[in-house]
XYZ file of C-alpha atoms in Angstrom:
774
model
C 89.712 -48.994 45.748
C 86.418 -50.709 45.021
C 85.902 -54.435 44.855
C 83.875 -55.741 41.971
C 80.267 -56.482 42.756
C 79.699 -60.108 43.679
C 77.152 -62.433 45.138
C 77.737 -62.712 48.864
C 79.041 -66.193 48.226
C 77.749 -69.734 48.084
C 80.541 -70.932 50.312
C 79.798 -68.327 52.958
C 76.069 -69.021 53.063
C 76.058 -72.811 52.985
C 76.133 -73.121 56.783
C 73.311 -70.594 57.129
C 71.186 -71.828 54.222
C 72.159 -75.471 53.703
C 69.333 -76.012 51.195
C 70.934 -73.623 48.723
C 72.206 -75.263 45.534
C 72.143 -72.477 42.935
C 73.799 -69.077 42.922
C 70.438 -67.366 42.372
C 69.091 -69.115 45.453
C 72.082 -67.829 47.360
C 71.293 -64.290 46.312
C 67.686 -64.741 47.427
C 68.811 -66.191 50.728
C 71.061 -63.297 51.620
C 68.480 -60.841 50.368
C 65.940 -62.359 52.735
C 68.322 -62.192 55.664
C 69.094 -58.511 55.215
C 65.723 -57.345 53.860
C 64.511 -56.474 57.325
C 67.590 -54.315 57.836
C 67.156 -52.588 54.489
C 63.519 -51.786 55.173
C 64.433 -50.586 58.646
C 67.072 -48.133 57.445
C 65.184 -46.982 54.368
C 62.142 -46.197 56.477
C 64.279 -43.854 58.540
C 65.179 -41.828 55.521
C 68.373 -43.003 53.914
C 69.227 -45.259 51.053
C 71.569 -48.201 50.542
C 74.641 -46.016 50.185
C 75.665 -44.696 53.532
C 78.893 -43.168 55.221
C 83.253 -39.470 59.278
C 85.026 -35.290 63.090
C 87.151 -32.534 66.725
C 89.913 -31.648 69.126
C 90.385 -33.743 72.183
C 91.407 -34.636 75.587
C 94.301 -34.815 77.895
C 96.382 -37.743 79.165
C 97.548 -39.267 75.930
C 98.855 -35.883 74.720
C 101.568 -36.051 77.357
C 102.722 -39.370 75.922
C 102.704 -37.952 72.402
C 104.824 -35.007 73.476
C 107.456 -37.348 74.898
C 107.798 -39.236 71.617
C 110.398 -38.270 69.059
C 108.343 -36.597 66.347
C 109.103 -37.133 62.683
C 110.307 -34.076 60.800
C 108.095 -34.504 57.749
C 105.176 -32.123 57.205
C 102.012 -33.294 59.022
C 99.368 -34.592 56.643
C 96.643 -32.063 57.463
C 95.428 -28.687 56.263
C 94.828 -27.532 59.853
C 98.140 -25.852 60.721
C 98.915 -22.949 62.993
C 101.072 -19.937 62.090
C 104.243 -21.944 62.833
C 103.151 -24.769 60.533
C 102.372 -27.120 63.409
C 99.169 -29.202 63.417
C 96.243 -27.787 65.370
C 94.884 -31.242 66.165
C 96.538 -34.452 67.337
C 94.755 -37.693 68.151
C 95.719 -41.103 69.502
C 96.872 -42.348 66.119
C 100.053 -40.309 66.601
C 101.125 -43.085 68.990
C 100.827 -45.743 66.279
C 103.459 -46.938 63.814
C 101.200 -47.749 60.858
C 101.765 -45.238 58.023
C 98.039 -45.295 57.287
C 97.082 -44.493 60.875
C 99.749 -41.802 61.053
C 98.233 -40.177 57.963
C 95.161 -39.527 60.129
C 97.005 -38.562 63.317
C 96.303 -34.837 62.810
C 92.731 -35.016 61.557
C 90.296 -33.084 63.741
C 88.533 -36.439 64.240
C 89.201 -37.914 67.676
C 90.418 -41.225 66.245
C 91.099 -44.300 68.348
C 93.105 -47.313 67.187
C 91.402 -50.704 67.437
C 91.593 -51.772 71.082
C 89.817 -52.116 74.388
C 89.980 -48.388 75.144
C 87.730 -47.496 72.209
C 85.104 -50.137 72.901
C 85.041 -49.481 76.641
C 84.611 -45.767 75.919
C 81.724 -46.488 73.531
C 80.026 -48.623 76.179
C 80.612 -46.059 78.910
C 79.368 -43.129 76.804
C 76.584 -45.151 75.142
C 77.678 -44.268 71.615
C 77.814 -46.131 68.312
C 81.216 -46.814 66.811
C 82.308 -45.609 63.404
C 84.879 -48.095 62.104
C 86.901 -46.806 59.150
C 89.240 -49.259 57.396
C 91.717 -48.475 54.633
C 95.377 -48.548 53.707
C 98.052 -45.957 53.122
C 98.170 -46.016 49.315
C 94.389 -46.138 48.792
C 93.442 -43.172 46.597
C 89.779 -42.976 47.648
C 90.805 -43.323 51.285
C 92.752 -40.113 50.781
C 89.754 -38.504 49.085
C 87.444 -39.362 51.963
C 90.013 -38.116 54.438
C 90.268 -34.736 52.705
C 86.524 -34.368 52.158
C 85.197 -35.676 55.473
C 87.802 -36.432 58.121
C 89.527 -33.056 57.633
C 86.172 -31.235 57.659
C 85.656 -29.375 60.961
C 81.858 -29.665 60.947
C 81.885 -33.379 60.225
C 84.691 -33.949 62.725
C 82.791 -32.075 65.424
C 79.675 -34.166 64.855
C 81.640 -37.414 64.906
C 83.451 -36.471 68.097
C 80.237 -35.511 69.853
C 78.141 -38.527 68.878
C 80.484 -41.417 67.961
C 83.626 -43.223 68.957
C 85.712 -43.235 65.778
C 88.073 -46.177 65.214
C 90.626 -46.314 62.413
C 92.161 -49.607 61.183
C 94.948 -50.305 58.711
C 93.660 -53.312 56.782
C 97.190 -54.371 55.918
C 98.214 -54.552 59.582
C 94.939 -56.150 60.690
C 93.615 -58.229 57.785
C 91.596 -60.263 60.288
C 89.478 -57.241 61.243
C 89.136 -56.240 57.619
C 87.993 -59.721 56.545
C 85.177 -59.871 59.084
C 83.705 -56.441 58.447
C 84.155 -56.683 54.694
C 81.851 -59.703 54.780
C 79.330 -57.641 56.707
C 79.487 -54.826 54.142
C 79.218 -57.296 51.281
C 76.134 -58.786 52.930
C 74.495 -55.401 53.315
C 75.509 -53.740 50.064
C 76.359 -56.549 47.641
C 79.793 -55.048 47.012
C 82.683 -53.718 49.031
C 86.023 -51.972 48.906
C 88.144 -49.353 50.585
C 87.732 -47.040 52.313
C 85.358 -49.261 54.232
C 82.944 -47.599 56.630
C 81.080 -49.724 59.193
C 78.803 -48.818 62.090
C 79.141 -51.032 65.182
C 77.660 -51.424 68.607
C 80.111 -51.256 71.526
C 80.406 -55.072 71.503
C 81.799 -54.938 67.926
C 78.662 -56.110 66.160
C 78.117 -54.426 62.765
C 74.657 -53.066 62.040
C 75.303 -51.030 58.896
C 78.108 -50.169 56.524
C 79.394 -49.185 53.114
C 82.517 -47.905 51.413
C 83.372 -44.369 50.238
C 80.796 -41.663 50.988
C 80.960 -38.079 49.692
C 80.910 -35.490 52.449
C 77.553 -33.810 51.825
C 74.259 -34.266 50.031
C 74.700 -33.786 46.302
C 78.486 -34.241 46.305
C 79.556 -36.494 43.437
C 75.880 -37.120 42.691
C 75.090 -38.724 46.069
C 71.637 -38.081 47.453
C 72.847 -38.521 51.031
C 76.264 -37.293 52.082
C 78.371 -38.580 54.936
C 77.266 -35.890 57.398
C 73.606 -36.629 56.758
C 74.228 -40.345 57.145
C 76.031 -39.822 60.443
C 73.061 -37.887 61.759
C 70.548 -40.465 60.580
C 72.534 -43.405 61.961
C 72.838 -41.662 65.325
C 69.107 -40.952 65.322
C 68.358 -44.625 64.712
C 70.846 -45.687 67.365
C 69.349 -43.432 70.021
C 65.660 -43.948 69.232
C 65.408 -47.604 68.226
C 68.191 -49.366 70.067
C 66.475 -52.730 70.006
C 66.318 -52.760 66.221
C 70.015 -51.849 66.025
C 70.897 -54.667 68.420
C 68.828 -57.134 66.447
C 70.485 -56.060 63.199
C 73.944 -56.434 64.720
C 73.121 -59.816 66.199
C 71.764 -61.183 62.915
C 74.782 -60.100 60.909
C 77.139 -61.385 63.589
C 75.393 -64.753 63.594
C 76.015 -65.047 59.867
C 79.688 -64.147 60.316
C 80.186 -66.629 63.133
C 78.827 -69.548 61.121
C 81.531 -69.362 58.458
C 83.817 -71.712 60.366
C 81.277 -74.512 60.601
C 81.643 -77.564 58.406
C 80.384 -77.185 54.869
C 78.013 -79.757 53.462
C 79.948 -82.925 52.666
C 80.888 -83.297 49.020
C 83.160 -85.703 47.165
C 86.878 -84.996 47.266
C 87.565 -82.502 44.445
C 89.349 -83.853 41.365
C 91.218 -82.342 38.428
C 87.916 -81.935 36.582
C 87.466 -78.812 38.692
C 90.548 -77.300 37.086
C 89.065 -77.810 33.633
C 85.777 -76.330 34.859
C 87.600 -73.315 36.254
C 89.524 -72.802 33.009
C 86.253 -72.817 31.071
C 84.904 -70.135 33.407
C 87.927 -67.962 32.725
C 87.569 -68.514 28.991
C 83.971 -67.290 29.093
C 84.900 -64.151 30.999
C 88.131 -63.477 29.140
C 88.705 -60.219 27.289
C 89.894 -61.514 23.935
C 90.827 -58.037 22.767
C 92.758 -56.696 25.757
C 93.650 -59.712 27.875
C 92.628 -60.256 31.466
C 89.012 -60.566 32.486
C 86.227 -58.480 30.978
C 85.541 -55.381 33.064
C 85.817 -51.630 33.154
C 88.805 -51.943 35.504
C 91.738 -54.252 35.003
C 93.359 -56.082 37.923
C 96.351 -58.360 37.271
C 95.115 -60.727 39.988
C 91.717 -61.294 38.338
C 93.190 -63.951 36.034
C 95.307 -66.638 37.751
C 98.092 -66.873 35.218
C 99.931 -69.671 37.007
C 96.813 -71.839 36.847
C 96.547 -71.192 33.105
C 100.208 -72.057 32.604
C 99.923 -75.250 34.626
C 96.851 -76.240 32.616
C 98.511 -75.496 29.293
C 101.607 -77.429 30.253
C 99.540 -80.610 30.576
C 96.681 -79.935 28.114
C 98.472 -78.096 25.291
C 95.280 -76.077 24.834
C 96.357 -73.351 22.371
C 93.465 -71.131 23.441
C 94.832 -71.086 26.978
C 98.292 -70.193 25.650
C 96.718 -67.315 23.721
C 95.120 -66.072 26.956
C 98.499 -66.149 28.693
C 100.335 -64.339 25.903
C 97.663 -61.687 25.334
C 97.377 -60.804 29.020
C 101.106 -60.671 29.709
C 101.833 -58.743 26.490
C 99.113 -56.153 27.110
C 100.213 -55.611 30.695
C 103.895 -55.176 29.925
C 103.061 -52.728 27.102
C 100.371 -50.788 28.972
C 100.344 -47.831 31.319
C 99.977 -50.199 34.263
C 103.665 -51.007 33.717
C 106.226 -48.465 34.901
C 108.442 -48.467 31.811
C 110.963 -46.042 33.278
C 111.491 -47.438 36.759
C 110.191 -50.990 36.539
C 107.350 -52.670 38.364
C 103.575 -52.477 37.998
C 100.870 -50.239 39.386
C 97.943 -51.675 41.318
C 95.251 -51.672 38.609
C 93.846 -49.616 35.754
C 90.646 -47.626 35.607
C 90.007 -48.716 32.033
C 89.788 -52.001 30.197
C 92.956 -51.577 28.100
C 95.588 -51.602 30.891
C 96.338 -47.940 30.122
C 95.271 -45.577 32.934
C 96.356 -46.829 36.344
C 95.744 -45.780 39.862
C 99.427 -45.208 40.357
C 100.028 -46.892 43.699
C 102.517 -49.763 43.611
C 101.964 -52.715 45.908
C 104.710 -55.085 47.007
C 102.544 -58.180 46.583
C 101.450 -57.301 43.038
C 105.035 -56.948 41.907
C 106.143 -60.160 43.612
C 103.302 -62.129 42.028
C 103.770 -60.562 38.596
C 107.484 -61.301 38.701
C 106.621 -64.940 39.373
C 104.135 -64.922 36.480
C 106.633 -63.498 34.002
C 109.377 -65.861 35.239
C 107.151 -68.888 34.738
C 105.927 -67.590 31.382
C 109.565 -67.312 30.274
C 110.147 -70.921 31.321
C 106.992 -71.988 29.481
C 107.510 -70.059 26.242
C 111.132 -68.923 26.100
C 109.922 -65.370 25.389
C 112.857 -63.087 26.223
C 110.563 -60.121 26.931
C 109.042 -62.019 29.817
C 112.458 -62.638 31.357
C 113.363 -58.960 31.000
C 110.054 -57.868 32.549
C 110.491 -60.176 35.530
C 114.051 -59.028 36.127
C 113.182 -55.354 35.729
C 110.380 -55.800 38.279
C 112.653 -57.502 40.788
C 115.388 -54.908 40.217
C 112.840 -52.189 40.966
C 111.967 -53.906 44.255
C 115.615 -54.262 45.215
C 116.406 -50.671 44.272
C 113.370 -48.804 45.615
C 111.466 -51.012 48.046
C 114.107 -52.819 50.090
C 115.076 -51.527 53.514
C 118.778 -51.342 54.404
C 118.292 -54.343 56.713
C 116.852 -56.537 53.951
C 113.081 -56.400 54.431
C 110.769 -54.916 51.816
C 108.410 -51.985 52.323
C 104.726 -52.431 51.581
C 103.760 -49.864 48.948
C 104.158 -46.450 47.399
C 101.379 -43.937 46.976
C 99.510 -42.951 43.846
C 99.745 -39.280 44.803
C 102.761 -36.991 44.976
C 103.385 -33.269 45.233
C 103.652 -31.153 42.105
C 106.277 -28.395 41.804
C 103.596 -25.977 42.998
C 103.030 -28.054 46.146
C 99.645 -29.516 45.205
C 98.983 -33.220 45.688
C 98.204 -34.898 42.370
C 97.647 -38.535 41.468
C 100.206 -39.882 39.006
C 102.241 -36.688 38.743
C 105.489 -38.490 39.558
C 105.022 -41.068 36.778
C 103.684 -38.896 33.921
C 105.360 -36.560 31.426
C 104.664 -33.532 29.269
C 106.025 -33.117 25.752
C 108.156 -30.192 26.964
C 109.720 -32.237 29.771
C 110.839 -34.898 27.300
C 112.022 -32.371 24.712
C 114.027 -30.456 27.323
C 115.672 -33.622 28.632
C 116.645 -35.451 25.432
C 118.290 -34.463 22.156
C 115.926 -33.835 19.247
C 116.280 -37.225 17.545
C 116.056 -39.220 20.768
C 113.060 -37.192 21.895
C 111.202 -37.926 18.657
C 111.962 -41.633 18.947
C 110.927 -41.788 22.595
C 107.660 -39.939 21.970
C 106.786 -42.303 19.123
C 107.816 -45.372 21.116
C 105.815 -44.386 24.204
C 102.764 -42.988 22.384
C 103.234 -39.371 23.509
C 100.757 -37.108 21.677
C 101.477 -33.503 20.682
C 99.587 -32.006 23.618
C 101.841 -29.307 24.944
C 101.029 -29.015 28.643
C 99.107 -32.209 29.258
C 100.723 -34.847 31.443
C 100.759 -38.177 29.648
C 101.165 -41.844 30.570
C 103.923 -43.810 28.889
C 102.966 -47.018 27.090
C 104.570 -49.073 24.324
C 102.726 -47.890 21.244
C 103.730 -50.773 18.983
C 105.405 -48.421 16.486
C 108.805 -50.115 16.604
C 108.827 -51.024 12.888
C 107.819 -47.495 11.912
C 110.559 -46.039 14.124
C 113.320 -48.265 12.761
C 112.301 -47.409 9.173
C 111.841 -43.691 9.764
C 115.159 -43.223 11.575
C 117.115 -45.913 9.692
C 118.134 -47.828 12.798
C 118.095 -51.513 13.682
C 115.808 -53.016 16.358
C 118.900 -53.535 18.528
C 119.876 -49.872 18.159
C 116.314 -48.864 19.074
C 116.534 -50.986 22.214
C 119.773 -49.234 23.218
C 118.232 -45.798 22.612
C 115.173 -46.606 24.735
C 117.302 -48.112 27.513
C 119.487 -44.986 27.685
C 116.462 -42.700 27.488
C 114.807 -44.588 30.341
C 117.897 -44.010 32.467
C 117.743 -40.275 31.750
C 114.006 -40.155 32.446
C 114.504 -42.091 35.680
C 117.233 -39.746 36.899
C 115.086 -36.715 36.067
C 112.083 -38.259 37.779
C 114.009 -38.561 41.015
C 114.218 -34.752 41.190
C 110.447 -34.675 41.702
C 108.726 -35.061 45.034
C 108.585 -38.808 45.652
C 105.262 -40.597 46.193
C 104.514 -41.432 49.805
C 106.104 -44.640 51.068
C 104.314 -47.142 53.276
C 107.420 -48.334 55.072
C 105.909 -51.001 57.269
C 107.280 -54.459 56.517
C 104.732 -57.274 56.327
C 105.817 -60.868 56.761
C 103.365 -62.411 54.298
C 104.223 -59.990 51.496
C 107.952 -60.287 52.159
C 107.573 -64.045 51.897
C 106.039 -63.560 48.459
C 109.116 -61.566 47.462
C 111.382 -64.345 48.738
C 109.477 -66.780 46.517
C 109.736 -64.431 43.526
C 113.470 -63.921 44.021
C 114.103 -67.626 44.532
C 112.140 -68.666 41.455
C 113.819 -66.036 39.280
C 117.219 -66.864 40.749
C 116.812 -70.477 39.698
C 115.168 -69.836 36.317
C 117.654 -67.166 35.218
C 120.656 -68.607 37.103
C 121.033 -65.242 38.863
C 122.802 -65.583 42.197
C 122.030 -61.988 43.231
C 118.336 -62.821 43.454
C 118.913 -65.904 45.594
C 121.268 -63.918 47.843
C 118.588 -61.215 48.218
C 115.978 -63.864 49.075
C 118.233 -65.295 51.787
C 118.920 -61.800 53.136
C 115.182 -61.164 53.421
C 114.547 -64.393 55.304
C 117.388 -63.463 57.657
C 115.617 -60.164 58.291
C 112.436 -62.099 59.084
C 114.177 -64.425 61.520
C 115.850 -61.483 63.263
C 112.862 -59.128 63.464
C 109.625 -61.081 63.023
C 110.376 -64.279 64.922
C 110.247 -64.335 68.704
C 109.310 -66.830 71.397
C 108.562 -69.566 68.850
C 106.051 -67.478 66.921
C 105.951 -65.177 63.925
C 104.760 -61.579 63.855
C 102.797 -59.967 61.051
C 104.515 -56.581 60.749
C 107.629 -54.596 61.591
C 107.862 -50.816 61.786
C 110.103 -48.390 63.653
C 112.112 -51.261 65.165
C 108.981 -52.796 66.684
C 107.122 -56.006 65.969
C 103.407 -55.617 65.342
C 100.504 -58.012 65.782
C 101.164 -61.756 66.102
C 101.225 -63.509 62.752
C 98.197 -64.662 60.808
C 97.751 -67.773 58.669
C 99.038 -65.913 55.600
C 102.303 -65.112 57.373
C 102.994 -68.712 58.321
C 101.747 -70.201 55.045
C 103.576 -67.792 52.731
C 106.805 -68.201 54.694
C 106.481 -71.981 54.422
C 106.084 -71.609 50.657
C 109.094 -69.291 50.548
C 111.260 -71.862 52.320
C 110.198 -74.571 49.872
C 111.004 -72.201 46.997
C 114.405 -71.463 48.528
C 115.078 -75.184 48.680
C 114.149 -75.528 45.005
C 116.527 -72.683 44.151
C 119.509 -73.858 46.231
C 118.926 -77.562 47.049
C 120.032 -76.887 50.601
C 118.019 -79.308 52.754
C 117.971 -76.806 55.638
C 115.356 -74.734 53.814
C 113.047 -77.707 53.468
C 113.505 -78.526 57.153
C 112.541 -74.935 58.002
C 109.404 -75.295 55.870
C 108.496 -78.449 57.781
C 109.038 -76.661 61.108
C 106.796 -73.713 60.175
C 104.122 -76.083 58.900
C 104.212 -77.838 62.274
C 103.372 -74.492 63.884
C 100.517 -74.008 61.413
C 99.110 -77.351 62.518
C 99.202 -76.318 66.163
C 98.005 -72.719 65.809
C 95.637 -72.579 62.841
C 94.428 -75.966 61.643
C 90.833 -77.024 62.243
C 91.464 -80.649 63.057
C 87.761 -81.367 63.392
C 86.372 -80.036 60.132
C 89.475 -79.370 58.050
C 90.988 -76.173 56.713
C 92.811 -73.402 58.528
C 91.652 -70.403 60.530
C 92.994 -66.968 59.698
C 93.868 -66.158 63.312
C 95.860 -68.263 65.778
C 94.230 -70.110 68.645
C 93.980 -67.889 71.689
C 93.266 -64.621 69.887
C 89.962 -63.344 71.266
C 89.519 -59.707 70.204
C 87.161 -60.456 67.284
C 83.506 -61.440 66.996
C 84.265 -64.320 64.614
C 87.153 -66.540 63.578
C 87.498 -66.526 59.821
C 88.534 -69.451 57.670
C 89.232 -67.725 54.336
C 88.982 -69.736 51.127
C 88.308 -67.253 48.344
C 91.314 -65.613 46.715
C 91.681 -61.855 46.558
C 94.609 -59.801 45.347
C 96.741 -62.661 46.665
C 95.804 -66.335 47.070
C 94.055 -67.200 50.316
C 95.973 -68.530 53.290
C 94.088 -71.806 52.988
C 95.115 -72.103 49.341
C 98.802 -71.628 50.079
C 98.698 -73.872 53.163
C 97.044 -76.667 51.156
C 99.528 -76.362 48.288
C 102.410 -76.345 50.784
C 101.437 -79.600 52.442
C 100.833 -81.172 49.038
C 104.361 -80.138 48.024
C 105.786 -81.480 51.289
C 103.994 -84.749 50.623
C 105.678 -85.061 47.222
C 109.090 -84.497 48.773
C 108.787 -86.577 51.933
C 106.141 -89.158 50.963
C 104.769 -88.579 54.477
C 101.144 -89.784 54.355
C 99.955 -87.291 56.966
C 100.639 -84.449 54.528
C 98.441 -86.091 51.918
C 95.664 -86.689 54.464
C 95.751 -83.077 55.666
C 95.629 -81.787 52.094
C 92.639 -84.000 51.325
C 90.863 -82.901 54.494
C 91.343 -79.244 53.566
C 90.124 -79.845 50.016
C 87.117 -81.740 51.308
C 86.245 -78.926 53.706
C 86.142 -76.482 50.806
C 84.630 -78.970 48.353
C 81.201 -77.293 48.420
C 82.304 -73.841 47.258
C 84.994 -75.422 45.078
C 82.444 -77.513 43.205
C 80.086 -74.543 42.954
C 82.547 -71.824 41.883
C 86.120 -73.119 41.465
C 87.256 -69.935 39.706
C 86.861 -67.985 42.961
C 89.282 -70.358 44.688
C 91.813 -70.957 41.936
C 94.754 -70.703 44.331
C 93.914 -74.035 45.959
C 93.441 -75.953 42.699
C 97.157 -76.818 42.280
C 96.874 -78.874 45.475
C 94.396 -81.139 43.669
C 96.770 -81.449 40.753
C 99.751 -82.263 42.958
C 97.862 -85.058 44.705
C 96.300 -86.508 41.551
C 99.528 -86.400 39.532
C 101.269 -87.268 37.369
C 104.369 -86.180 39.234
C 107.897 -86.093 37.806
C 110.895 -86.625 40.086
C 114.460 -85.874 39.069
C 117.089 -86.843 41.629
C 120.623 -85.715 40.866
C 123.526 -87.253 42.801
C 127.021 -85.799 42.503
C 130.343 -87.071 43.826
C 131.435 -85.613 47.151
C 132.659 -82.038 46.797
C 131.325 -81.735 43.250
C 127.757 -80.543 43.778
C 128.469 -77.622 41.453
C 128.851 -80.106 38.616
C 125.080 -80.623 38.634
C 124.936 -77.306 36.748
C 124.802 -78.931 33.302
C 121.614 -80.789 34.274
C 120.135 -77.806 36.078
C 120.746 -75.522 33.111
C 118.303 -77.707 31.168
C 115.791 -77.963 33.973
C 115.768 -74.276 34.872
C 114.457 -73.385 31.398
C 111.380 -75.598 31.743
C 108.060 -74.854 33.428
C 106.863 -78.272 34.554
C 103.817 -78.756 36.730
C 104.056 -81.448 39.384
C 107.838 -81.723 39.314
C 110.301 -82.050 42.168
C 114.065 -81.820 41.771
C 116.469 -83.072 44.429
C 120.199 -82.413 44.206
C 122.686 -83.742 46.743
C 126.283 -84.867 46.929
C 127.648 -88.106 48.314
C 128.945 -88.090 51.855
C 127.524 -86.386 54.946
C 125.113 -84.247 52.941
C 123.663 -87.329 51.241
C 123.189 -88.992 54.630
C 121.379 -85.939 56.020
C 119.145 -85.604 52.958
C 118.265 -89.304 52.881
C 116.853 -89.051 56.400
C 114.214 -86.618 55.117
C 113.808 -87.531 51.450
C 113.443 -91.240 50.861
C 113.812 -90.837 47.085
C 117.605 -90.514 47.288
C 118.173 -93.732 49.200
C 119.999 -96.434 47.311
C 121.227 -94.035 44.627
C 124.743 -92.898 43.887
C 126.956 -91.075 41.421
C 127.672 -93.832 38.908
C 131.350 -94.258 38.119
C 132.111 -91.015 39.922
C 129.972 -89.030 37.477
C 127.035 -86.717 38.157
C 123.988 -88.942 37.729
C 120.332 -88.036 37.221
C 117.519 -90.440 38.111
C 114.327 -89.416 36.260
C 111.055 -90.918 37.469
C 107.347 -90.391 36.891
C 104.596 -91.696 39.143
C 107.141 -93.844 41.028
C 108.252 -95.465 37.770
C 111.899 -94.721 36.998
C 113.852 -94.730 33.746
C 117.489 -95.716 33.577
C 119.810 -93.209 35.251
C 121.657 -90.843 32.922
C 125.050 -89.179 33.153
C 124.644 -87.191 29.936
C 122.455 -84.084 30.447
C 121.313 -84.185 26.819
C 119.647 -87.546 27.485
C 117.455 -86.150 30.252
C 113.880 -86.952 29.229
C 110.863 -84.799 30.037
C 107.719 -86.775 30.450
C 105.219 -83.937 30.172
């Protein structure tokens, strides 16, 4: 997957070039810093686009042979007469599905670790660092073209130490070297290919590289590039060292304090919205571009802005984007859920991988859009997405797997992207009766192309169908629902896409939030129960010795947790509180935030580091601010402490939020749209904030339902709801939440106390008299 081309980043370069004020100056600054490197490499015979090799050694093979081997077919074309792999490398000892995909390449892969870097130093070799993830289509392409190629593998094994990293298990490694690639190439993506010295300093890099000269139109193929890089490394070592040192210096300055700016205000939100309006695709929804990513437009930000501004243009952006996505090929109409992104601008042709985080975030978006607009389609889309996750992505123990692949095996045994999700006319005709087949083909835009596999999308022909077949819209809905069930059952007879079955804490926390929000909004207990089950899985398997762990696979905890893990879990606990009004969840959120303060917070400059204090296996310590496919850890951490401030009125939370916002004020003021995830923190601090405290008589907390049924249908920005019952629970809650003190259930009736900006209206015992101030 390729990232869109961007400037290296004002925020990133401010510490290096503090005089920079304009984006064009930033581009010139970074160009100047890497120009020497570009000239150096070009002079040696290769262009800006650069990028992996053979059998191996001894000791570790004994360990591999003692491990219980999985019974699935090895992912390699190099098999002996018995169907066993001819090559096995160190990755066979790993648990990451992505690393295991490469365990039988002829390349002598090493996982990230001291062994690889010590070997590179000892043998005086450059390091090839290859970073990807298990459902990355072009990672698979590069594997088949280059890493399965005997000639390329032999050259790599003779001249390099090859290191493979799963970016989803080690996002900290990925973040550092992605910045290096972005600096050198102006764009980045996966597979990512970086050349390092033994001390981990990057001196050149890129993304996907075709295997040989002329492949896919490339002037220099991967094998040529490997030879040229090795030539440079051996003949001009000083230049390589200088290049690595300069890039590393840039990377290491990202944690320094940005130039002081005023504390950001809500004007930045308006500025960001205007940026999105200018780049908005008013025909197809989302942002203008040849590819369409759901994450490119922060729908929650738009909804929050509309809720306070009543800007009809913003509402149009929300509707158009959500409607086009749910109708398009990016949406799995048969099984539920959404694919990663589309390769066109109309949301039609996806890369067919499905990511856990995309579906969690899109469920949240459709849930909130339902609350904002009352559109029933949005509720159905959110629920269908969550039901897909519960049905196909949840482990028996309660955690959620990371992703499914774009590729699957055809009936002839060939690997083909999208085969599992697409249909031929004959397949539909053979499965359904004649009338139903005609309706389904019209509904899903299936053309009369006999043997061509086609993507299902909602064609918008519902009125034509109801007229042509003399049925009602309700009858059409029943027909499509039943047809989808038949299609789904038939689809299961195909070879399933590959499953990335590692369980990541940060992404599972997103699912908890999605389930909790939907559980509250739709009054669906099964979603709240599933959210609680997932957090129980986390506590059992990803919590040990007072710290969190990032991943879980094959009954083993992975790397210690990153900022995202702690921050997203904190958010999930707050969301669970808002779904259940059990104070224990809020106390858990406070406890995890305390750990964030100790492990990640930069108490000198503000903001939060990506890695915990004490981790020392990287050349730099990142402090991420820009959002990617998911909001940054700093964004979520800042929003969390702003939310905790609203609940507890604890001034330290407000001060920490302000310090974080001030740290990022430079890049925020320059380009707020790139950091939209942190903007709600500004809004929560600036207000206005609505508080609704509901007190019930002892033993009658369930009677708050009449009030909650009104509140759950509303999307209100800057609102907190507290529900408690008189007695011991009230006493426990009042110790944490000062708002409930001095309040009671009047005359033994459930009583709501609505307030805005610390100004309260008269309490009400009639739900119909509950006033919304926004």
